[in-house]
Amino acid sequence: MKGKARTYILIILAGVLLGLGTAVGVGTLYEKTSTNEACMSCHYHTDADNAWKQSYHYLNGSGVSTDCAACHLPPKGTPAHFWAKTKVGIKDLWSYIWKDKEDIDWNMKKELEYASKIVYNESCKECHTNLYPEGVSDDAITAHLYYEENESKLDLQCISCHLDAGHYNPNYSHSKMAGLPVSKSGAKDMFLEPAKIESFANFKETIPMTAVSIDMVAVPGGSFVIGSPEDEPMRNSDEGPTKLVEISPFFMSEIEVTWDQYWAFYGETMSEGRTPPSKIYANNSRKDLDAVSGPTPPFGNPDQGWGMGSRPAITMTHYAAEIFCKWLSLKTGKTYRLPTEAEWEYAARGGSQEPYFFGGDPKKYSSEGFLRSIFPADTSTISSYAVYKENSRNRTGEPGSVKANPFGLKNMYGNVMEYCSDWYSETAYSLITDGEKDPKGPSEGTEHVVRGGTYADDAALLRSAARSHTRHDAWLRTDPQNPKSIWWYSDVKSIGFRVVCEVPENLK
């Protein structure tokens, strides 16, 4: 009996020792795999390590250095921490074994949309317990008060405003922009007169006292069916009922308004005040340029570090786009404006009634669906005409990267969403009568129509009939100013516009 008891005791002791040894081993392994060295053994992109060593989390006055796991995992000791570590470990190990480093889009991983999925706000607050330390600026106090009041309601994260805190990015800034981007043009390059329109044909608009011009395309008038038939693949309910409408001739800019063009407007009209839109143009009879109060400085780099020049200008509000058109009208003596939704779709179709002006089935072009990982979408045709999800590398593209549609217009699909003048309504087309000429949409609303899809959109959202709308409050979610800007959006990088010029009376 005593022998059996000793055996049981030895087995129990052995079990305890084995358990303790396993616990110590697992604990040691757990700690070792949470070190920066362990992280970098899989995340072997050297820029990540270099950028971290240049960031506030490595170089700061306190001398405290924050490691990878402190930001990229929930706080230690929580169930969420262990679960996240397990998921991330499996995913990273899989990528390390099976993925080619050269195929990984590292630039995309720097964007807020991706970073917000792998940085945990709870971990930020674990260290940053005081948001109002001594010496903090008044602007920071305003922004942090707004954050505390709206964190849950608006799903705000610390990195929404501090994206470069963990990995330094020289192209990122969340402070008010000072001055203007450097221009390569000089006084000798300036235009003195606007273009003269002598016939209904393509022309180059030259903007007086600037070095920029806009290529305008003559879009012939005609009739077309607005919207999409009920059997069109990937169709949405707000694309109908279809109606036959007539469109008068107009001129439309060949490409979306560029940064060069927008900075010319900004440089002449920029203002420090935030006067409400209703007061800026209270006196509509004024025709001089002094009537144009332009944008206040944006926060950060509005081009997102992607480049300026001929890339589409982005992040401006609908109101700002309208004021650009007013400025352009006053500068040139012509009538410039945003296109109506009907004009936009007519121009995008280029004479076609198919889902795309170049033909083809949206289902074949779309990358959505369970089987797309096995049978990739057909990108051979659509990639020639659109900057979109499959070829954009998550950023805007140069206008020369795509071919024009039958009317001679580029980037009508993808690149950036484009503002229309119409108020958005899901049932807008039910208000149109068959045969109506130049419909202008509902007389009132809360959001405006945007068309064309974006660089991050699937092919289904690039169809000629696809509609969307502004999301004003959501697009201003992290604007740190009080009151919020009427000129720049803080939370959308894929909105821009192109302009329409009305045909002069003498040519009608």
XYZ file of C-alpha atoms in Angstrom:
508
model
C 0.000 0.000 0.000
C 2.821 2.312 0.967
C 4.557 1.488 -2.322
C 1.515 2.485 -4.320
C 1.187 5.703 -2.352
C 4.782 6.589 -3.097
C 4.177 5.845 -6.787
C 1.138 8.109 -6.853
C 3.039 10.852 -5.075
C 5.934 10.553 -7.493
C 3.551 10.651 -10.467
C 1.855 13.744 -9.048
C 5.201 15.421 -8.350
C 6.398 14.535 -11.838
C 3.181 15.964 -13.257
C 3.583 19.153 -11.227
C 7.199 19.503 -12.295
C 6.261 18.798 -15.925
C 3.445 21.315 -15.687
C 5.718 23.920 -14.130
C 8.397 23.222 -16.717
C 5.872 23.502 -19.530
C 4.462 26.725 -18.070
C 7.955 28.187 -17.722
C 8.835 27.045 -21.237
C 5.627 28.404 -22.745
C 6.012 31.621 -20.777
C 9.612 32.007 -21.959
C 8.567 31.234 -25.550
C 5.690 33.687 -25.215
C 8.005 36.457 -23.993
C 10.644 35.681 -26.601
C 8.110 35.800 -29.437
C 6.912 39.213 -28.240
C 10.311 40.872 -28.636
C 11.170 43.243 -31.455
C 13.745 40.751 -32.741
C 11.116 38.023 -32.997
C 8.734 40.365 -34.819
C 11.421 41.408 -37.287
C 12.337 37.808 -38.050
C 9.043 37.603 -39.956
C 8.478 41.295 -40.703
C 11.727 41.572 -42.589
C 10.861 44.835 -44.356
C 13.746 47.009 -43.188
C 11.868 50.266 -43.715
C 9.515 49.337 -40.880
C 12.397 49.067 -38.424
C 14.116 52.211 -39.714
C 10.879 54.219 -39.617
C 10.194 53.026 -36.049
C 13.649 54.186 -34.935
C 12.888 57.669 -36.316
C 9.460 57.885 -34.671
C 8.281 59.460 -31.419
C 7.994 55.984 -29.950
C 11.760 55.542 -30.216
C 13.178 59.067 -30.275
C 11.586 61.162 -27.548
C 12.522 63.329 -24.612
C 11.521 60.772 -21.990
C 14.010 58.168 -23.144
C 11.267 55.501 -23.168
C 11.202 53.246 -26.231
C 7.988 51.454 -27.173
C 8.248 48.023 -28.771
C 6.204 46.367 -31.539
C 3.863 44.356 -29.310
C 2.941 47.403 -27.191
C 1.111 48.934 -30.160
C 0.212 45.985 -32.374
C -1.400 43.863 -29.646
C -4.068 44.685 -27.029
C -2.804 45.325 -23.457
C -1.055 42.397 -21.784
C -3.008 40.165 -19.421
C -6.295 40.486 -21.322
C -7.997 37.660 -23.249
C -7.945 39.900 -26.314
C -4.151 40.048 -26.100
C -3.695 36.249 -26.253
C -6.294 35.834 -28.990
C -4.791 38.612 -31.134
C -1.274 37.263 -30.619
C -2.370 33.797 -31.752
C -4.114 35.124 -34.870
C -1.291 37.480 -35.810
C 1.342 34.792 -35.218
C -0.378 32.268 -37.485
C -1.019 34.871 -40.184
C 2.531 36.215 -40.115
C 4.111 32.766 -40.148
C 1.940 31.778 -43.118
C 2.943 34.958 -44.993
C 6.617 34.424 -44.176
C 6.578 30.894 -45.590
C 4.338 31.340 -48.633
C 4.464 35.000 -49.678
C 7.157 36.686 -51.730
C 8.388 39.879 -50.066
C 8.496 41.647 -53.427
C 4.755 41.062 -53.947
C 3.715 42.787 -50.713
C 2.381 46.332 -51.105
C 4.237 47.983 -48.237
C 2.977 51.458 -49.088
C -0.623 50.312 -48.699
C 0.195 49.052 -45.213
C 1.152 52.601 -44.211
C -2.354 53.873 -44.933
C -4.800 54.538 -42.093
C -7.348 52.078 -43.479
C -4.906 49.215 -42.924
C -3.150 50.568 -39.835
C -6.417 50.954 -37.937
C -6.841 47.162 -38.081
C -3.465 46.349 -36.543
C -3.062 49.105 -33.930
C -5.133 48.883 -30.743
C -6.507 52.031 -29.185
C -6.609 50.375 -25.744
C -2.846 49.957 -25.938
C -2.354 53.620 -26.840
C -4.350 54.673 -23.782
C -2.475 52.183 -21.587
C 0.608 54.423 -21.872
C -0.932 57.795 -22.704
C -3.094 58.213 -19.622
C -2.894 62.022 -19.650
C -4.037 63.717 -22.851
C -3.420 67.197 -21.453
C 0.222 67.262 -20.295
C 1.948 70.516 -19.468
C 2.880 72.495 -22.558
C 0.252 70.962 -24.868
C -1.064 73.433 -27.473
C -4.563 74.913 -27.505
C -5.268 73.140 -30.800
C -4.278 69.824 -29.241
C -6.550 70.458 -26.248
C -9.465 71.181 -28.584
C -8.741 68.036 -30.601
C -8.369 65.809 -27.515
C -11.593 67.145 -25.983
C -13.370 66.314 -29.231
C -11.788 62.844 -29.188
C -12.949 62.114 -25.634
C -16.487 63.244 -26.424
C -16.766 61.248 -29.655
C -14.437 58.239 -29.339
C -17.202 55.638 -29.125
C -19.824 57.449 -31.182
C -17.536 58.061 -34.167
C -15.181 55.099 -33.645
C -12.169 57.395 -33.338
C -8.664 56.049 -32.822
C -5.511 57.792 -31.670
C -3.825 57.002 -34.987
C -6.619 58.783 -36.841
C -4.566 61.909 -36.093
C -1.212 60.407 -35.057
C -0.538 57.946 -37.854
C 3.220 58.577 -37.815
C 3.670 58.165 -34.036
C 4.880 54.573 -34.353
C 6.559 54.668 -37.778
C 7.917 57.981 -39.006
C 6.562 59.058 -42.397
C 8.045 62.251 -43.883
C 4.983 62.597 -46.134
C 2.530 62.634 -43.229
C 1.529 65.670 -41.197
C -1.412 66.519 -38.998
C -0.708 70.206 -38.613
C -1.893 73.181 -40.615
C -0.134 73.478 -43.973
C 2.037 76.590 -44.277
C 2.449 78.420 -47.586
C 2.039 76.917 -51.036
C 3.737 73.949 -52.696
C 6.741 75.083 -54.718
C 5.863 75.780 -58.357
C 8.278 75.187 -61.204
C 6.604 77.935 -63.237
C 7.721 81.552 -63.305
C 6.308 84.886 -64.429
C 7.328 84.175 -68.026
C 4.985 81.156 -68.068
C 1.895 83.118 -67.048
C -1.081 83.451 -69.368
C -2.379 86.950 -69.965
C -5.706 86.168 -71.653
C -8.334 83.429 -71.385
C -9.014 81.200 -74.364
C -11.393 82.410 -77.062
C -14.114 79.965 -78.115
C -14.837 80.473 -81.800
C -16.459 77.108 -82.581
C -17.848 74.090 -80.802
C -14.580 72.166 -80.627
C -12.027 71.076 -78.071
C -10.030 73.974 -76.635
C -7.368 74.744 -74.028
C -8.583 77.124 -71.341
C -5.763 79.449 -70.306
C -6.305 80.996 -66.877
C -5.062 84.609 -66.815
C -2.262 85.500 -64.389
C -1.530 81.840 -63.731
C 0.711 79.312 -65.464
C -1.977 76.636 -65.657
C -4.468 75.630 -68.317
C -7.319 73.146 -68.596
C -7.939 70.968 -71.659
C -11.664 71.129 -72.415
C -13.470 68.534 -74.534
C -16.513 69.392 -76.654
C -19.242 66.900 -75.708
C -21.974 66.842 -78.380
C -25.581 66.904 -77.257
C -27.890 63.959 -77.685
C -30.344 61.618 -76.016
C -29.627 58.617 -73.810
C -31.278 56.416 -71.217
C -30.131 57.431 -67.735
C -29.782 54.662 -65.156
C -29.433 50.923 -65.581
C -31.946 48.255 -66.642
C -33.133 45.895 -63.914
C -31.192 42.982 -65.418
C -27.812 44.754 -65.417
C -25.322 42.725 -63.333
C -24.201 44.307 -60.032
C -26.984 46.893 -60.297
C -28.187 48.912 -57.276
C -31.768 49.959 -56.617
C -31.055 53.712 -56.849
C -30.099 53.372 -60.527
C -33.696 53.398 -61.730
C -36.252 53.653 -63.038
C -34.504 54.308 -66.338
C -35.593 57.412 -68.250
C -34.890 58.781 -71.709
C -33.377 62.272 -71.370
C -31.975 64.867 -73.750
C -28.659 66.576 -73.067
C -27.537 69.897 -74.570
C -23.948 70.239 -75.847
C -21.321 71.276 -73.267
C -17.581 71.330 -72.677
C -16.036 69.099 -70.013
C -12.471 68.978 -68.707
C -10.558 66.079 -70.200
C -9.316 64.971 -66.784
C -10.149 65.644 -63.166
C -9.018 69.006 -61.787
C -5.326 68.672 -60.969
C -3.249 69.876 -58.049
C -1.503 72.402 -60.287
C -4.879 73.903 -61.191
C -6.253 73.770 -57.662
C -3.178 75.377 -56.088
C -3.482 78.267 -58.564
C -6.997 78.844 -57.220
C -5.856 78.409 -53.624
C -2.916 80.778 -54.027
C -5.163 83.600 -55.261
C -8.073 83.157 -52.887
C -6.880 81.426 -49.692
C -8.275 82.841 -46.472
C -7.644 82.407 -42.777
C -11.238 82.927 -41.677
C -13.978 80.325 -41.636
C -16.875 82.412 -42.884
C -20.069 80.401 -43.391
C -20.877 79.685 -47.065
C -24.170 81.594 -46.813
C -22.293 84.813 -45.994
C -19.443 84.542 -48.485
C -21.817 84.810 -51.431
C -24.635 86.772 -49.807
C -24.251 89.425 -52.523
C -24.500 87.439 -55.740
C -24.388 90.569 -57.873
C -20.655 91.057 -57.256
C -18.576 89.981 -60.221
C -15.068 90.937 -59.109
C -12.518 88.467 -57.790
C -12.611 90.039 -54.341
C -15.960 88.268 -53.930
C -14.161 84.918 -53.861
C -13.021 83.902 -50.397
C -11.042 80.749 -50.909
C -9.908 77.803 -48.801
C -8.258 77.989 -45.420
C -5.008 75.972 -45.146
C -5.563 72.214 -44.974
C -4.240 70.028 -42.179
C -1.380 67.805 -43.221
C -0.429 67.014 -46.799
C -3.669 66.797 -48.768
C -1.966 64.843 -51.558
C -1.193 62.075 -48.993
C 2.411 62.035 -50.208
C 1.336 60.477 -53.516
C 2.459 63.440 -55.588
C 0.875 66.598 -56.936
C 1.294 68.094 -60.410
C -1.194 66.470 -62.781
C -2.601 64.020 -60.234
C -6.209 64.796 -59.289
C -6.680 67.296 -56.471
C -8.451 65.550 -53.583
C -10.054 66.002 -50.151
C -11.800 69.306 -50.935
C -15.484 69.693 -50.014
C -18.329 70.076 -52.499
C -18.544 73.704 -51.457
C -14.846 74.215 -52.250
C -15.323 72.651 -55.700
C -18.207 75.032 -56.388
C -16.109 78.040 -55.338
C -13.325 76.854 -57.668
C -15.857 76.980 -60.509
C -16.934 80.505 -59.517
C -13.300 81.620 -59.448
C -12.639 80.031 -62.838
C -15.730 81.722 -64.291
C -14.623 85.133 -63.057
C -11.068 84.597 -64.317
C -12.110 83.548 -67.820
C -15.424 85.336 -68.418
C -17.122 82.013 -69.178
C -19.628 79.972 -67.167
C -17.893 77.102 -65.409
C -19.691 74.785 -63.000
C -19.910 71.212 -61.775
C -21.656 68.771 -64.141
C -25.190 67.676 -63.484
C -25.585 63.971 -62.778
C -27.254 63.495 -66.172
C -24.408 65.277 -67.967
C -21.849 63.215 -66.079
C -23.424 59.864 -66.990
C -23.969 60.937 -70.604
C -20.300 61.943 -70.866
C -19.095 58.748 -69.164
C -21.089 56.506 -71.478
C -19.566 58.076 -74.587
C -22.529 57.001 -76.685
C -22.857 53.526 -75.165
C -25.769 52.042 -73.229
C -23.768 49.070 -71.938
C -22.528 48.893 -68.328
C -19.125 50.218 -69.480
C -18.350 52.314 -72.546
C -15.802 49.666 -73.606
C -18.296 46.800 -73.217
C -18.028 43.658 -71.160
C -19.789 41.930 -68.286
C -19.385 43.470 -64.777
C -19.388 39.962 -63.297
C -16.241 39.094 -65.255
C -14.478 42.314 -64.270
C -15.495 42.213 -60.595
C -13.133 40.675 -58.044
C -15.966 40.119 -55.566
C -17.160 36.609 -54.821
C -15.996 33.420 -53.143
C -14.395 31.867 -56.235
C -12.270 34.885 -57.190
C -9.307 33.524 -55.205
C -9.344 30.547 -57.585
C -10.572 32.193 -60.785
C -9.204 35.771 -60.923
C -11.244 38.596 -62.420
C -10.630 39.659 -66.018
C -8.506 42.824 -65.785
C -7.103 42.925 -69.309
C -9.583 45.464 -70.711
C -10.766 47.511 -67.749
C -7.210 48.224 -66.545
C -6.586 50.161 -69.756
C -9.354 52.631 -68.949
C -9.562 52.866 -65.168
C -7.392 53.331 -62.084
C -9.182 51.037 -59.619
C -8.747 48.380 -56.960
C -6.831 45.914 -59.100
C -4.162 48.239 -60.491
C -3.987 51.389 -58.330
C -1.787 50.219 -55.442
C -4.281 52.083 -53.256
C -3.599 55.594 -54.529
C -4.550 57.971 -57.320
C -2.920 57.691 -60.728
C -1.541 60.053 -63.344
C -4.071 60.885 -66.091
C -1.747 59.523 -68.762
C -1.969 56.040 -67.265
C -5.359 55.332 -68.894
C -6.962 55.622 -72.322
C -9.812 58.035 -73.096
C -13.437 57.111 -73.716
C -15.116 57.715 -77.129
C -15.738 61.386 -76.248
C -12.046 61.888 -75.397
C -12.471 61.999 -71.589
C -10.081 60.197 -69.220
C -10.652 58.692 -65.780
C -14.422 58.830 -65.942
C -14.152 55.458 -64.204
C -12.083 55.096 -61.037
C -9.213 57.251 -59.755
C -11.406 59.582 -57.656
C -15.119 60.044 -57.113
C -16.332 63.193 -58.863
C -18.788 65.745 -57.542
C -21.979 66.499 -59.431
C -24.152 69.546 -58.818
C -27.267 67.491 -57.973
C -28.592 66.757 -54.516
C -28.680 62.998 -53.980
C -31.914 61.079 -53.664
C -32.343 57.317 -53.931
C -35.500 57.931 -55.969
C -34.241 60.884 -58.039
C -34.998 59.257 -61.379
C -38.675 58.840 -60.539
C -38.900 62.649 -60.684
C -37.676 62.741 -64.295
C -40.192 62.614 -67.133
C -39.350 60.677 -70.287
C -37.880 63.005 -72.883
C -36.974 65.666 -70.319
C -34.200 68.031 -71.366
C -31.196 68.627 -69.092
C -32.600 67.338 -65.766
C -30.953 68.858 -62.712
C -32.025 66.511 -59.903
C -34.023 67.195 -56.729
C -34.513 70.813 -55.606
C -33.153 70.108 -52.122
C -31.307 67.515 -50.093
C -28.585 66.887 -47.510
C -25.903 65.118 -49.563
C -24.638 65.582 -53.129
C -24.217 63.031 -55.908
C -20.735 61.665 -56.583
C -19.940 59.513 -59.599
C -17.257 57.341 -61.140
C -15.913 55.222 -58.288
C -12.421 55.386 -56.808
C -8.928 53.930 -57.002
C -9.923 51.529 -54.204
C -13.232 50.366 -55.699
C -14.188 47.117 -57.343
C -15.172 47.127 -61.021
C -18.846 46.803 -60.022
C -18.783 50.368 -58.672
C -17.224 51.730 -61.861
C -20.207 51.056 -64.119
C -21.562 54.101 -65.989
C -24.844 53.995 -64.053
C -23.353 53.392 -60.583
C -24.290 56.183 -58.155
C -23.045 57.277 -54.765
C -23.183 60.359 -52.581
C -21.205 62.502 -50.169
C -21.066 61.561 -46.497
C -20.343 64.991 -45.116
C -20.254 64.300 -41.371
C -18.379 61.017 -41.715
C -15.801 62.614 -44.017
C -15.104 65.245 -41.341
C -14.838 62.729 -38.527
C -11.317 63.571 -37.377
C -11.132 67.228 -38.368
C -9.399 68.732 -35.282
C -10.805 72.227 -35.830
C -13.752 73.822 -34.093
C -15.782 74.777 -36.069
C -14.954 72.134 -38.661
C -13.627 73.127 -42.074
C -15.993 74.059 -44.881
C -13.128 73.570 -47.349
C -11.288 70.314 -46.633
C -12.314 66.817 -45.606
C -10.206 64.986 -43.044
C -11.440 61.440 -43.661
C -11.781 60.850 -47.379
C -8.875 60.691 -49.812
C -10.756 59.650 -52.917
C -12.941 62.647 -53.776
C -12.249 65.171 -56.543
C -14.088 66.822 -59.423
C -13.983 67.920 -63.025
C -15.528 71.058 -64.503
C -18.084 71.804 -67.195
C -18.100 74.963 -69.319
C -21.408 76.057 -70.803
C -21.508 76.752 -74.529
C -21.529 80.531 -75.172
C -24.784 81.984 -76.502
C -23.225 82.939 -79.824
C -22.464 79.262 -80.564
C -25.819 77.782 -79.592
